[in-house]
Tab-separated table of C-alpha atoms in Angstrom:
chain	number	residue	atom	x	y	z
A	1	UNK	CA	4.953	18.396	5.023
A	2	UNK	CA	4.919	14.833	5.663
A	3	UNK	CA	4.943	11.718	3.275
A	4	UNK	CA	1.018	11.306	4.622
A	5	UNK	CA	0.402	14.671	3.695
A	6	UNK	CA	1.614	14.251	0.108
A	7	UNK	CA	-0.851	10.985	0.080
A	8	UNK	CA	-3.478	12.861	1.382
A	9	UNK	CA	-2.796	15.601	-1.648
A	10	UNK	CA	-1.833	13.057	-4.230
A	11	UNK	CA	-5.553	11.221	-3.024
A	12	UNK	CA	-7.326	14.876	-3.442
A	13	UNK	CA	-5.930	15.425	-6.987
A	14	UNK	CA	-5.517	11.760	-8.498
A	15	UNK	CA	-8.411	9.733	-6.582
A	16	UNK	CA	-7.641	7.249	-3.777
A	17	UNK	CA	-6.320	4.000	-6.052
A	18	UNK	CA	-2.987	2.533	-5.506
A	19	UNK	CA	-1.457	0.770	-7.639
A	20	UNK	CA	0.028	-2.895	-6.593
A	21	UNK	CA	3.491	-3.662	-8.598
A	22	UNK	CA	3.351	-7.037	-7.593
A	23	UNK	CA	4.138	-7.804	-10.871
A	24	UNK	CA	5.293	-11.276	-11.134
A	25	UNK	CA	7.321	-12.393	-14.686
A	26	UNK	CA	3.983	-14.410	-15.680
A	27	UNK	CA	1.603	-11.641	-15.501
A	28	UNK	CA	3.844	-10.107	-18.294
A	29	UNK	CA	1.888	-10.519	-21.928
A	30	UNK	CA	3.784	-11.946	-24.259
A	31	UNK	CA	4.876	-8.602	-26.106
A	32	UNK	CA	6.077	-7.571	-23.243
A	33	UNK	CA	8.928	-10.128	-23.000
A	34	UNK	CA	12.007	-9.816	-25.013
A	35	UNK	CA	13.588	-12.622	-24.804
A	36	UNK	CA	17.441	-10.550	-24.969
A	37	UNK	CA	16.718	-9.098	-21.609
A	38	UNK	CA	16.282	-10.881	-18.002
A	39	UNK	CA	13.339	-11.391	-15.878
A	40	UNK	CA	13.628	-8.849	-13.973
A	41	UNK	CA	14.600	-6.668	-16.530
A	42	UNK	CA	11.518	-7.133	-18.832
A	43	UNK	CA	9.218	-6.356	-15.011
A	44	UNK	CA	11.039	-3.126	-14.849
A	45	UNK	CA	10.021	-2.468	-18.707
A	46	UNK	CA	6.873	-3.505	-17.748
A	47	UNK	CA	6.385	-1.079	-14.625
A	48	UNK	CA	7.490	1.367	-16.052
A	49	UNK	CA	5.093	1.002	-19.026
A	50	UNK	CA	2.273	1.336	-15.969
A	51	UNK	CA	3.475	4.022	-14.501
A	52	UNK	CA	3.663	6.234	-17.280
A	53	UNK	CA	0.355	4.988	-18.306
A	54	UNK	CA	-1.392	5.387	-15.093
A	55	UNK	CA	0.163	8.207	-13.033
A	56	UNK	CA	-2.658	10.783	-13.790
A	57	UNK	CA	-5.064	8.485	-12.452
A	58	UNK	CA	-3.319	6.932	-9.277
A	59	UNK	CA	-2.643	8.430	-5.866
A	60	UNK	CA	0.227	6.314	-5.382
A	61	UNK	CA	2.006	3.026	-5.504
A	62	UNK	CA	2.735	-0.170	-3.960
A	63	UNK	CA	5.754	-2.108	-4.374
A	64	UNK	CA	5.530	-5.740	-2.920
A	65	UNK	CA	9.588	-6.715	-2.782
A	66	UNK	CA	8.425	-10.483	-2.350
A	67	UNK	CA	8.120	-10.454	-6.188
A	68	UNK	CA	11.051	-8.936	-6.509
A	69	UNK	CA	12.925	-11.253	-4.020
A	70	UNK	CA	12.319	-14.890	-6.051
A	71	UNK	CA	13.986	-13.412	-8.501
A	72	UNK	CA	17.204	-13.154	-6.894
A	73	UNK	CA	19.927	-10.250	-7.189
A	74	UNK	CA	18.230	-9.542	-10.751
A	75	UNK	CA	14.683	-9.071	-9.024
A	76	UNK	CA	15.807	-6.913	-6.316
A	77	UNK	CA	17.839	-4.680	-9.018
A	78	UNK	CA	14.674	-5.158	-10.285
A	79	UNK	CA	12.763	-3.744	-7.518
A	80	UNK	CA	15.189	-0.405	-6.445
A	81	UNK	CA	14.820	0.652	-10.013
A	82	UNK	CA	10.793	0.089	-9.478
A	83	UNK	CA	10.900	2.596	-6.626
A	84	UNK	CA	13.164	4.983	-8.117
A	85	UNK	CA	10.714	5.185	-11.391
A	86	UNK	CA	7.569	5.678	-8.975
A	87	UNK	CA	9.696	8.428	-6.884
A	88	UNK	CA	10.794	9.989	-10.154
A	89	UNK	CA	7.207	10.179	-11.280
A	90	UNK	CA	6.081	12.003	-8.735
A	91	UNK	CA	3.910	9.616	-7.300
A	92	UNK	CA	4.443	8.155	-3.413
A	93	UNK	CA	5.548	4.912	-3.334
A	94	UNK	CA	4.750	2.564	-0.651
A	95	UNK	CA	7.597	-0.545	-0.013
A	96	UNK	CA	5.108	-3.314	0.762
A	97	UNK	CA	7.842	-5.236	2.883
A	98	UNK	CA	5.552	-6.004	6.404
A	99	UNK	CA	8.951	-6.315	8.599
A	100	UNK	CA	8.424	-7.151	12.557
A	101	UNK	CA	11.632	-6.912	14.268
A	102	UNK	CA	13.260	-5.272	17.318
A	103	UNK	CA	15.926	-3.095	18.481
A	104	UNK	CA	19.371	-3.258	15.969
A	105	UNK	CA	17.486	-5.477	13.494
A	106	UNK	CA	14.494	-3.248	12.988
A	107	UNK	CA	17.377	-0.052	13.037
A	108	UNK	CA	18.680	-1.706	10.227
A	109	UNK	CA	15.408	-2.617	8.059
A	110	UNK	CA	14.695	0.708	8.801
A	111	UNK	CA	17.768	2.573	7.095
A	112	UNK	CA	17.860	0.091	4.609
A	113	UNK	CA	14.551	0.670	3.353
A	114	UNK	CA	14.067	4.797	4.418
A	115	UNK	CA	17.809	5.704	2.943
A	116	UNK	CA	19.781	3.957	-0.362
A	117	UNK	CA	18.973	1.948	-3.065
A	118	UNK	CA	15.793	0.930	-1.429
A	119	UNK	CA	14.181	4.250	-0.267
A	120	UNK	CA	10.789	4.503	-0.315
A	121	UNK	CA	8.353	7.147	1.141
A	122	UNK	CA	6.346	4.689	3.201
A	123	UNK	CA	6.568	1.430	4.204
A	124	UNK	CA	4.041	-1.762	5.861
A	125	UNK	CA	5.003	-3.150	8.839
A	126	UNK	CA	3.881	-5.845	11.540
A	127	UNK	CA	3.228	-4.849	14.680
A	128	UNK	CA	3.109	-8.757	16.409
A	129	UNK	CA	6.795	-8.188	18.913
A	130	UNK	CA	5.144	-5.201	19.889
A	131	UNK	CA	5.692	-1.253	20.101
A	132	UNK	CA	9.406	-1.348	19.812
A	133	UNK	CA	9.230	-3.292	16.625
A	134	UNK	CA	7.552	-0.053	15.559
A	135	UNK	CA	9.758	2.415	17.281
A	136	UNK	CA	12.864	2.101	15.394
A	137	UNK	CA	11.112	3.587	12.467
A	138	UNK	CA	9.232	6.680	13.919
A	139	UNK	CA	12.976	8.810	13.791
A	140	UNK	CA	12.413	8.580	9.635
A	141	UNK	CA	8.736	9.823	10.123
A	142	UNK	CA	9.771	12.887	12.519
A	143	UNK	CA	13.058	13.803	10.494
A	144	UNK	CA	12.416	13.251	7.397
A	145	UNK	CA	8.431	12.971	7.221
A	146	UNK	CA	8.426	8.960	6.109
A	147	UNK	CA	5.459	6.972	6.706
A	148	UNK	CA	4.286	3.678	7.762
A	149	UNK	CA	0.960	1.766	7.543
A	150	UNK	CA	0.887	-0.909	10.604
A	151	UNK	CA	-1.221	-4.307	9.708
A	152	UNK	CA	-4.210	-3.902	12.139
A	153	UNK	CA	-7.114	-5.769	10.758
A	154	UNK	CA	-6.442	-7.056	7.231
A	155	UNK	CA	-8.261	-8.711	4.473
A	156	UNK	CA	-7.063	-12.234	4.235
A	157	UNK	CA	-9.563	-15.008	6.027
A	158	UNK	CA	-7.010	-15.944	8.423
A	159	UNK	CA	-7.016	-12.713	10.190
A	160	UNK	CA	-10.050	-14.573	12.303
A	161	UNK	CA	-7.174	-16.588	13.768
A	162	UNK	CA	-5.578	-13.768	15.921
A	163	UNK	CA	-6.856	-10.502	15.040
A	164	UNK	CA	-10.469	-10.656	16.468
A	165	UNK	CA	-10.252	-12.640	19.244
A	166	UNK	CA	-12.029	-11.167	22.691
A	167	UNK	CA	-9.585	-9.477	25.237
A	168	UNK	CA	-10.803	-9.673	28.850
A	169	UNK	CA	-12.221	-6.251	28.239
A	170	UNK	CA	-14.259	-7.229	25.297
A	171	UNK	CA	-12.331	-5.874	22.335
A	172	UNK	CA	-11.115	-7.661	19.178
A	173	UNK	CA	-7.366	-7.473	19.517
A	174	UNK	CA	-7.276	-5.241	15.869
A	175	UNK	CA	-8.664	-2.843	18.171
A	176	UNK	CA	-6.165	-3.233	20.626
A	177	UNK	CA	-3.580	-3.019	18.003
A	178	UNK	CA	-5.420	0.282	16.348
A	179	UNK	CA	-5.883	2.057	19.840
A	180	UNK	CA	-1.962	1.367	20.884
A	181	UNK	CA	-0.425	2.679	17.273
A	182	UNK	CA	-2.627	5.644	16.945
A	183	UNK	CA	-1.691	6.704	20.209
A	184	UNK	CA	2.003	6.135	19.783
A	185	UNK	CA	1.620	8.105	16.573
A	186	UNK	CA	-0.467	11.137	18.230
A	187	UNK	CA	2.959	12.945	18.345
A	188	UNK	CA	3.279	12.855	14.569
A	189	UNK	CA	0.485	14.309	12.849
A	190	UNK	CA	0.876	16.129	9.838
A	191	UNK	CA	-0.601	18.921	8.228
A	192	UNK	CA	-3.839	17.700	6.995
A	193	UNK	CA	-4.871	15.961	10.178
A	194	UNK	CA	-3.009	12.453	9.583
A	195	UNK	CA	-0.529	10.868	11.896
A	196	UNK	CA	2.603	9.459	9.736
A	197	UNK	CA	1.450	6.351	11.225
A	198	UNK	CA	-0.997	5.082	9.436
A	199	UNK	CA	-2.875	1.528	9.337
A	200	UNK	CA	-3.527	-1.232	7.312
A	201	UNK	CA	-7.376	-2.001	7.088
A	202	UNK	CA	-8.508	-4.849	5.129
A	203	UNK	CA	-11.819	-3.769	2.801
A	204	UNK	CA	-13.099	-7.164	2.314
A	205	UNK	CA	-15.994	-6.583	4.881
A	206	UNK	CA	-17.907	-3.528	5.437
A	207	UNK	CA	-19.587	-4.967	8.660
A	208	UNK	CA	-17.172	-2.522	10.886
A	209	UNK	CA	-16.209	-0.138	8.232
A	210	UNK	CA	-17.857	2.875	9.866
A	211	UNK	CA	-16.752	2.197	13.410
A	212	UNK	CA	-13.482	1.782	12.055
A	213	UNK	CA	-13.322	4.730	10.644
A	214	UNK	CA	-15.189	6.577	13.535
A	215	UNK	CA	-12.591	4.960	15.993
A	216	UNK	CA	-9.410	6.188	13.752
A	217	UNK	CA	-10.466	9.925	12.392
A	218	UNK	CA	-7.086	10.711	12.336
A	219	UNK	CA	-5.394	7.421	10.385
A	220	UNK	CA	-4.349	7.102	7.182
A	221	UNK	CA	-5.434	3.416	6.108
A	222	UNK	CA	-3.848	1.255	2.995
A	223	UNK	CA	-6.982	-0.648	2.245
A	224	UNK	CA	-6.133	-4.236	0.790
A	225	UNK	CA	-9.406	-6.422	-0.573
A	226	UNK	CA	-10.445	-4.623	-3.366
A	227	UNK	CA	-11.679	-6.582	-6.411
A	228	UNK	CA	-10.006	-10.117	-6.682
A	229	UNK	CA	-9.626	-10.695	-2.992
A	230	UNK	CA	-13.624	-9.202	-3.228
A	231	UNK	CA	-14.094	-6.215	-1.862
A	232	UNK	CA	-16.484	-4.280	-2.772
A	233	UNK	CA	-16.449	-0.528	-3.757
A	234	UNK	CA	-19.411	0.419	-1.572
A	235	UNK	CA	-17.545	-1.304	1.593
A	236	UNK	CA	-14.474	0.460	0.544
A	237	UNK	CA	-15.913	3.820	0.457
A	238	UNK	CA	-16.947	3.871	4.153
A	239	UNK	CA	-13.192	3.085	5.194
A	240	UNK	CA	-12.841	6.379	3.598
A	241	UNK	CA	-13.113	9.943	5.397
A	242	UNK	CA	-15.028	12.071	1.940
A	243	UNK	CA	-13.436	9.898	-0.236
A	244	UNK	CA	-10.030	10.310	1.303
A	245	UNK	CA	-8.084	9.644	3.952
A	246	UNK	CA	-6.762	6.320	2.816
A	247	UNK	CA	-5.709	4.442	-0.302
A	248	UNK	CA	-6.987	1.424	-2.173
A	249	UNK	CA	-5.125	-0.947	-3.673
A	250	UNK	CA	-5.383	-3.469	-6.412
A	251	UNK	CA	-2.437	-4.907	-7.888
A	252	UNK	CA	-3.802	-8.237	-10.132
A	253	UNK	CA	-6.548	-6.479	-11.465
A	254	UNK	CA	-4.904	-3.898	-12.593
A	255	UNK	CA	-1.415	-5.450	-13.816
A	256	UNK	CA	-3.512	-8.384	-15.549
A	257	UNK	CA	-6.076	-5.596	-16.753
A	258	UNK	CA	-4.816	-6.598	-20.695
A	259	UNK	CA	-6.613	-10.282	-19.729
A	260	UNK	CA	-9.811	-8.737	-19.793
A	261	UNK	CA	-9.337	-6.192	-22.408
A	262	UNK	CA	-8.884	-8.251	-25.511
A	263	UNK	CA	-6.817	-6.049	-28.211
A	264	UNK	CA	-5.815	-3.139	-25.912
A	265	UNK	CA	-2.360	-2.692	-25.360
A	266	UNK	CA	-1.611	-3.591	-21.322
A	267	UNK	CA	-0.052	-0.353	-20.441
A	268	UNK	CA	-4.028	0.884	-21.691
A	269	UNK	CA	-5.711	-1.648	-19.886
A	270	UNK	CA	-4.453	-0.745	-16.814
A	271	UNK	CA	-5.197	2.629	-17.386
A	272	UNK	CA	-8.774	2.166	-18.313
A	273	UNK	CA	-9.304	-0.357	-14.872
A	274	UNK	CA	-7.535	2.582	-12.824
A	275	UNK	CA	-10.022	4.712	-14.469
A	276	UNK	CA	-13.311	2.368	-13.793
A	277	UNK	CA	-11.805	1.393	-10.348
A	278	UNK	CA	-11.611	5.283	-9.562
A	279	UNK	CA	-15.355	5.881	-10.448
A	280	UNK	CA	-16.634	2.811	-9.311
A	281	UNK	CA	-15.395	3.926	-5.648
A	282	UNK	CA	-15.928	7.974	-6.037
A	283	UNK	CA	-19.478	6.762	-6.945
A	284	UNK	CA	-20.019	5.305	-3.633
A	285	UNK	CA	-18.382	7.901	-2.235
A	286	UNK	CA	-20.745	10.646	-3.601
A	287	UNK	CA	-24.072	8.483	-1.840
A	288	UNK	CA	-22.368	8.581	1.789
């Protein structure tokens, strides 16, 4: 069984939201800080506090390692232990680290982020150098079932810039991107239907959401957009295949969940906005 496969489970069981730990020190409440401990050792108390609180409710987990990164060697201490609690949870655990290189370099970014103090069962990547900055990886996904969402067409308003102009034979190059990776991942599908490569589709928009979907049956998709970026739940749920089939994150609303929440603990905040976020999107879901 492959790390898609156990995404496409955890999805069935737990409902399709991930969780974004792109916790940075300021999003921590202020009883959450103890001053006899260091930055990045307070986020880790933090996280962990989420995790516990929000595991039943979550298909899985993203880890954004710029966070963890500012912080120096104390944020990236910060950050293994971050991916060991999700692992040890149960929960997959996507390393949101978007890497792009070639050849030895992308080797390397891929063993040091598939094996060690880094692991993770799936990672992001960018797919701009070309197929062979994606190459290097696939070994992971066929020997050890990792995974990998590609960026394809994302959520931020820049992605106009590149991602949709025309090609000569009228596509939008996200569909050139789409059409290249889920053919180089044909070769690694997994048991419920889902290549190990998976892409990243922004849910900001649901203009192309059921062509996109109808172009990429097979593709897992990390969905990006949802809540503060805007994205809406009934744009979300077409990106969706039944309600499955991909995974939608939301990392500020759920990590600054206590903002909103006056009185409830934060660990119970971001429970209860898993919780609406779930329904909110299973609701949309039920009226496809």
């Amino acid at each position: 069984m492959t790390n898609m496969d156990k995404l496409y489970e955890a999805v069935a069981a737990r409902g399709p939201v991930c969780v974004g730990l792109d916790t940075e020190f300021g999003y921590l409440p202020e009883t959450a800080v103890d001053p006899a401990k260091t930055a990045g050792e307070n986020i880790v108390a933090f996280n962990r506090a989420l995790i516990e609180a929000t595991k039943a409710v979550a298909g899985c987990y993203k880890v954004q390692i710029a966070y963890y990164e500012a912080l120096g060697l104390d944020g990236m201490r910060a950050y293994a232990e971050t991916l060991r609690l999700v692992r040890e949870s149960g929960c997959p655990v996507i390393a949101d680290i978007k890497r792009g290189d070639i050849a030895k370099t992308a080797e390397m970014y891929a063993k040091a982020h598939f094996t060690g103090d880094f692991e993770a069962d799936l990672l992001t990547l960018a797919p701009y150098m070309g197929l062979d900055s994606i190459s290097p990886y696939l070994p992971y996904c066929q020997e050890q079932g990792k995974g990998v969402f590609v960026l394809c067409r994302t959520s931020n308003p820049g992605r106009v810039d590149f991602e949709y102009q025309t090609l000569a034979d009228g596509r939008p190059v996200y569909t050139m991107v789409g059409d290249a990776l889920t053919q180089l991942g044909a070769d690694y599908q997994g048991e419920h239907g889902y290549s190990s490569v998976g892409l990243v589709i922004g849910g900001t928009t649901g203009e192309e959401a059921s062509t996109i979907r109808a172009r990429y049956p097979g593709t897992f998709f990390l969905i990006p957009g949802y809540g503060a970026q805007g994205g809406k739940a009934a744009d979300i749920a077409q990106y969706l295949n039944k309600g499955n089939g991909g995974v939608v994150n939301s990392s500020r609303g759920i990590l600054l969940a206590w903002k909103k929440q006056p009185g409830v603990a934060y660990d119970e905040a971001a429970y209860n906005e898993c919780v609406r976020m779930k329904e909110d999107i299973q609701s949309e879901c039920d009226k496809l």
